PDB file of C-alpha atoms in Angstrom:
ATOM      1  CA  MET Y1009     121.564 108.007  79.611  1.00 77.00           C
ATOM      2  CA  ASN Y1010     117.829 107.549  78.315  1.00 93.00           C
ATOM      3  CA  SER Y1011     114.936 108.376  80.198  1.00 94.00           C
ATOM      4  CA  ARG Y1012     114.463 104.894  80.996  1.00 92.00           C
ATOM      5  CA  LYS Y1013     117.848 104.266  83.112  1.00 95.00           C
ATOM      6  CA  LYS Y1014     116.897 107.762  84.329  1.00 96.00           C
ATOM      7  CA  LEU Y1015     113.860 107.027  85.660  1.00 96.00           C
ATOM      8  CA  ALA Y1016     114.677 103.401  87.259  1.00 97.00           C
ATOM      9  CA  ILE Y1017     117.741 105.544  89.408  1.00 97.00           C
ATOM     10  CA  LEU Y1018     114.706 108.101  90.302  1.00 97.00           C
ATOM     11  CA  PHE Y1019     112.971 105.610  91.590  1.00 98.00           C
ATOM     12  CA  TRP Y1020     115.786 103.129  93.884  1.00 98.00           C
ATOM     13  CA  ILE Y1021     117.128 106.753  95.132  1.00 98.00           C
ATOM     14  CA  LEU Y1022     113.496 107.080  95.975  1.00 98.00           C
ATOM     15  CA  THR Y1023     113.161 103.531  97.827  1.00 98.00           C
ATOM     16  CA  ALA Y1024     116.556 103.709  99.481  1.00 98.00           C
ATOM     17  CA  ILE Y1025     115.366 107.290 100.841  1.00 97.00           C
ATOM     18  CA  CYS Y1026     112.154 104.875 102.216  1.00 97.00           C
ATOM     19  CA  PHE Y1027     114.710 101.961 103.596  1.00 97.00           C
ATOM     20  CA  VAL Y1028     116.567 105.399 105.150  1.00 97.00           C
ATOM     21  CA  VAL Y1029     113.399 106.881 106.769  1.00 95.00           C
ATOM     22  CA  ILE Y1030     111.712 103.528 108.375  1.00 95.00           C
ATOM     23  CA  PHE Y1031     115.283 102.865 109.926  1.00 95.00           C
ATOM     24  CA  ILE Y1032     115.108 105.959 111.555  1.00 94.00           C
ATOM     25  CA  PHE Y1033     111.647 105.430 112.623  1.00 90.00           C
ATOM     26  CA  SER Y1034     112.495 101.849 113.808  1.00 92.00           C
ATOM     27  CA  SER Y1035     115.257 103.791 115.875  1.00 93.00           C
ATOM     28  CA  ASP Y1036     112.960 105.524 118.178  1.00 89.00           C
ATOM     29  CA  THR Y1037     112.494 104.331 121.712  1.00 90.00           C
ATOM     30  CA  ALA Y1038     109.247 103.435 121.942  1.00 82.00           C
ATOM     31  CA  ASP Y1039     108.866 106.665 124.314  1.00 82.00           C
ATOM     32  CA  GLU Y1040     110.194 108.805 121.043  1.00 84.00           C
ATOM     33  CA  SER Y1041     107.688 106.987 118.403  1.00 79.00           C
ATOM     34  CA  SER Y1042     104.571 107.653 120.987  1.00 75.00           C
ATOM     35  CA  ARG Y1043     105.763 111.130 120.960  1.00 78.00           C
ATOM     36  CA  LYS Y1044     106.045 111.260 117.469  1.00 73.00           C
ATOM     37  CA  SER Y1045     102.466 109.306 116.491  1.00 73.00           C
ATOM     38  CA  GLY Y1046     100.679 111.446 118.974  1.00 73.00           C
ATOM     39  CA  TYR Y1047      99.850 114.393 117.083  1.00 73.00           C
ATOM     40  CA  ILE Y1048      98.412 111.997 114.262  1.00 74.00           C
ATOM     41  CA  LEU Y1049      96.591 109.631 117.206  1.00 73.00           C
ATOM     42  CA  GLN Y1050      94.885 113.002 119.147  1.00 77.00           C
ATOM     43  CA  PHE Y1051      93.586 114.188 116.058  1.00 77.00           C
ATOM     44  CA  ILE Y1052      91.882 110.746 115.409  1.00 74.00           C
ATOM     45  CA  ILE Y1053      91.159 110.395 119.286  1.00 76.00           C
ATOM     46  CA  ASP Y1054      89.284 113.968 118.679  1.00 80.00           C
ATOM     47  CA  ILE Y1055      87.479 111.999 115.402  1.00 76.00           C
ATOM     48  CA  PHE Y1056      86.731 108.754 116.769  1.00 72.00           C
ATOM     49  CA  GLY Y1057      86.672 108.546 120.589  1.00 72.00           C
ATOM     50  CA  ASP Y1058      89.583 107.484 122.959  1.00 71.00           C
ATOM     51  CA  ASN Y1059      90.274 103.835 123.625  1.00 67.00           C
ATOM     52  CA  THR Y1060      92.921 100.930 122.626  1.00 64.00           C
ATOM     53  CA  ALA Y1061      92.041 100.261 119.310  1.00 67.00           C
ATOM     54  CA  THR Y1062      92.732 104.067 117.987  1.00 70.00           C
ATOM     55  CA  ASP Y1063      96.374 103.756 119.194  1.00 70.00           C
ATOM     56  CA  PHE Y1064      96.651 100.660 117.742  1.00 76.00           C
ATOM     57  CA  ILE Y1065      94.773 101.132 114.640  1.00 78.00           C
ATOM     58  CA  VAL Y1066      97.339 104.281 113.809  1.00 76.00           C
ATOM     59  CA  ARG Y1067     100.274 103.101 115.012  1.00 78.00           C
ATOM     60  CA  LYS Y1068      99.560  99.619 112.664  1.00 85.00           C
ATOM     61  CA  SER Y1069      98.658 101.992 109.911  1.00 87.00           C
ATOM     62  CA  ALA Y1070     101.860 103.771 109.903  1.00 85.00           C
ATOM     63  CA  HIS Y1071     103.093 100.052 109.868  1.00 86.00           C
ATOM     64  CA  PHE Y1072     100.932  99.254 106.788  1.00 95.00           C
ATOM     65  CA  LEU Y1073     101.788 102.844 104.475  1.00 95.00           C
ATOM     66  CA  GLU Y1074     105.631 102.809 104.934  1.00 95.00           C
ATOM     67  CA  PHE Y1075     106.008  99.524 103.536  1.00 97.00           C
ATOM     68  CA  THR Y1076     102.721  99.762 100.657  1.00 98.00           C
ATOM     69  CA  GLY Y1077     104.843 103.447  99.436  1.00 97.00           C
ATOM     70  CA  THR Y1078     108.209 101.878  99.901  1.00 98.00           C
ATOM     71  CA  ALA Y1079     106.765  98.514  97.594  1.00 98.00           C
ATOM     72  CA  LEU Y1080     105.380 101.096  95.088  1.00 97.00           C
ATOM     73  CA  LEU Y1081     108.364 102.895  94.204  1.00 98.00           C
ATOM     74  CA  MET Y1082     110.456 100.084  94.256  1.00 98.00           C
ATOM     75  CA  SER Y1083     107.417  98.417  91.452  1.00 97.00           C
ATOM     76  CA  ALA Y1084     108.915 101.455  89.707  1.00 97.00           C
ATOM     77  CA  ALA Y1085     112.595 100.643  90.511  1.00 97.00           C
ATOM     78  CA  PHE Y1086     111.800  97.776  89.015  1.00 97.00           C
ATOM     79  CA  TYR Y1087     109.970  98.073  86.468  1.00 96.00           C
ATOM     80  CA  TYR Y1088     111.902 100.513  84.837  1.00 95.00           C
ATOM     81  CA  THR Y1089     115.256  98.509  85.125  1.00 96.00           C
ATOM     82  CA  LEU Y1090     113.883  95.526  84.016  1.00 95.00           C
ATOM     83  CA  GLY Y1091     111.147  96.633  81.432  1.00 91.00           C
ATOM     84  CA  LYS Y1092     109.014  94.041  83.060  1.00 89.00           C
ATOM     85  CA  ASN Y1093     105.874  94.515  85.903  1.00 87.00           C
ATOM     86  CA  LYS Y1094     107.157  91.854  87.980  1.00 92.00           C
ATOM     87  CA  ILE Y1095     104.883  92.524  90.992  1.00 94.00           C
ATOM     88  CA  HIS Y1096     106.598  89.829  93.069  1.00 96.00           C
ATOM     89  CA  LEU Y1097     110.116  91.390  93.433  1.00 97.00           C
ATOM     90  CA  PRO Y1098     108.894  94.284  94.959  1.00 98.00           C
ATOM     91  CA  ILE Y1099     106.373  92.717  97.485  1.00 98.00           C
ATOM     92  CA  ILE Y1100     109.612  89.716  98.726  1.00 98.00           C
ATOM     93  CA  PHE Y1101     112.019  92.272  98.980  1.00 98.00           C
ATOM     94  CA  THR Y1102     110.116  94.996 101.002  1.00 98.00           C
ATOM     95  CA  SER Y1103     108.491  91.919 103.129  1.00 98.00           C
ATOM     96  CA  LEU Y1104     112.555  90.736 103.599  1.00 98.00           C
ATOM     97  CA  TYR Y1105     113.670  94.497 104.763  1.00 98.00           C
ATOM     98  CA  ALA Y1106     110.366  94.011 107.050  1.00 97.00           C
ATOM     99  CA  VAL Y1107     112.115  91.514 108.737  1.00 97.00           C
ATOM    100  CA  THR Y1108     114.989  93.437 109.074  1.00 97.00           C
ATOM    101  CA  ASP Y1109     113.382  96.140 110.669  1.00 96.00           C
ATOM    102  CA  GLU Y1110     111.143  93.847 113.015  1.00 95.00           C
ATOM    103  CA  VAL Y1111     115.036  92.288 113.522  1.00 96.00           C
ATOM    104  CA  HIS Y1112     116.200  96.231 114.489  1.00 96.00           C
ATOM    105  CA  GLN Y1113     113.834  96.995 116.779  1.00 95.00           C
ATOM    106  CA  ILE Y1114     114.776  94.538 119.537  1.00 94.00           C
ATOM    107  CA  PHE Y1115     118.177  95.948 120.143  1.00 94.00           C
ATOM    108  CA  VAL Y1116     116.066  99.753 120.858  1.00 94.00           C
ATOM    109  CA  ASP Y1117     115.051 100.528 123.836  1.00 91.00           C
ATOM    110  CA  GLY Y1118     111.143  99.571 124.222  1.00 91.00           C
ATOM    111  CA  ARG Y1119     111.161  97.899 121.260  1.00 91.00           C
ATOM    112  CA  SER Y1120     110.336  94.479 120.212  1.00 92.00           C
ATOM    113  CA  CYS Y1121     109.746  92.252 117.271  1.00 94.00           C
ATOM    114  CA  GLU Y1122     106.709  91.345 116.288  1.00 93.00           C
ATOM    115  CA  LEU Y1123     105.644  89.150 113.602  1.00 95.00           C
ATOM    116  CA  ARG Y1124     102.354  90.640 113.071  1.00 94.00           C
ATOM    117  CA  ASP Y1125     104.008  93.972 112.139  1.00 94.00           C
ATOM    118  CA  TRP Y1126     106.080  91.945 109.596  1.00 96.00           C
ATOM    119  CA  ALA Y1127     102.877  90.560 108.280  1.00 96.00           C
ATOM    120  CA  ILE Y1128     101.295  93.845 108.362  1.00 96.00           C
ATOM    121  CA  ASP Y1129     104.219  95.270 106.555  1.00 97.00           C
ATOM    122  CA  THR Y1130     104.287  92.434 104.450  1.00 97.00           C
ATOM    123  CA  LEU Y1131     100.412  93.315 103.300  1.00 97.00           C
ATOM    124  CA  GLY Y1132     101.335  97.129 103.051  1.00 97.00           C
ATOM    125  CA  ALA Y1133     103.904  95.978 100.561  1.00 98.00           C
ATOM    126  CA  ALA Y1134     101.743  94.060  98.506  1.00 98.00           C
ATOM    127  CA  LEU Y1135      99.373  96.965  98.269  1.00 98.00           C
ATOM    128  CA  GLY Y1136     102.185  98.941  96.794  1.00 98.00           C
ATOM    129  CA  ALA Y1137     102.751  96.053  94.636  1.00 98.00           C
ATOM    130  CA  ILE Y1138      99.064  96.080  93.090  1.00 97.00           C
ATOM    131  CA  THR Y1139      98.294  99.841  92.942  1.00 97.00           C
ATOM    132  CA  PHE Y1140     101.548 100.320  90.512  1.00 97.00           C
ATOM    133  CA  MET Y1141     100.359  97.497  88.434  1.00 96.00           C
ATOM    134  CA  VAL Y1142      96.848  98.908  88.530  1.00 96.00           C
ATOM    135  CA  ILE Y1143      98.119 102.185  87.928  1.00 95.00           C
ATOM    136  CA  PHE Y1144     100.338 101.095  85.694  1.00 92.00           C
ATOM    137  CA  THR Y1145      97.918  98.793  83.520  1.00 93.00           C
ATOM    138  CA  ILE Y1146      95.209 101.610  83.398  1.00 95.00           C
ATOM    139  CA  ILE Y1147      98.335 103.606  81.953  1.00 92.00           C
ATOM    140  CA  ILE Y1148      99.054 101.282  78.970  1.00 89.00           C
ATOM    141  CA  LYS Y1149      95.116 100.434  77.980  1.00 91.00           C
ATOM    142  CA  ALA Y1150      94.478 104.785  77.964  1.00 92.00           C
ATOM    143  CA  LYS Y1151      97.732 104.923  75.158  1.00 89.00           C
ATOM    144  CA  GLU Y1152      95.705 102.278  73.598  1.00 89.00           C
ATOM    145  CA  PHE Y1153      93.083 103.569  73.348  1.00 88.00           C
ATOM    146  CA  ARG Y1154      94.353 107.102  72.888  1.00 86.00           C
ATOM    147  CA  LYS Y1155      96.257 105.217  69.570  1.00 85.00           C
ATOM    148  CA  ARG Y1156      93.562 103.435  68.932  1.00 84.00           C
ATOM    149  CA  GLY Y1157      91.412 107.082  68.454  1.00 77.00           C
ATOM    150  CA  LYS Y1158      93.791 108.630  66.274  1.00 75.00           C
ATOM    151  CA  ASN Y1159      94.336 105.796  63.793  1.00 69.00           C
ATOM    152  CA  LYS Y1160      90.333 106.336  62.536  1.00 62.00           C
TER     153      LYS Y1160
END
């Protein structure tokens, strides 16, 4: 098996792990979720002070960052699978997973399905895919630059 296929498999596995982790976090009741995010929230409160915006920012940042990382990994998975950088695919598929995540939360005690959370998740996915594209472009340009330097 060539290294491209191995990398594709690795990044698909890492993407699947992200999906599982998101599912597990979404399976927590509202009280469990609050307890788990309490440590991070306390750290932020110690720095910025206690207000309702602080709790909101911590919770929504968690949504955003979970889906940023997932789309970043999925971007690499698509790249190594297809051999092309298809920025729209990880955004679409991660956004669709965000829909299923929100629907899943309807069935969890104290949780709800929020259009706002789906939008935050999708924005995170877009950042992840764009980040991959930028990193990928920088690496390609650096390789080209290095190759031109060796040919002089």
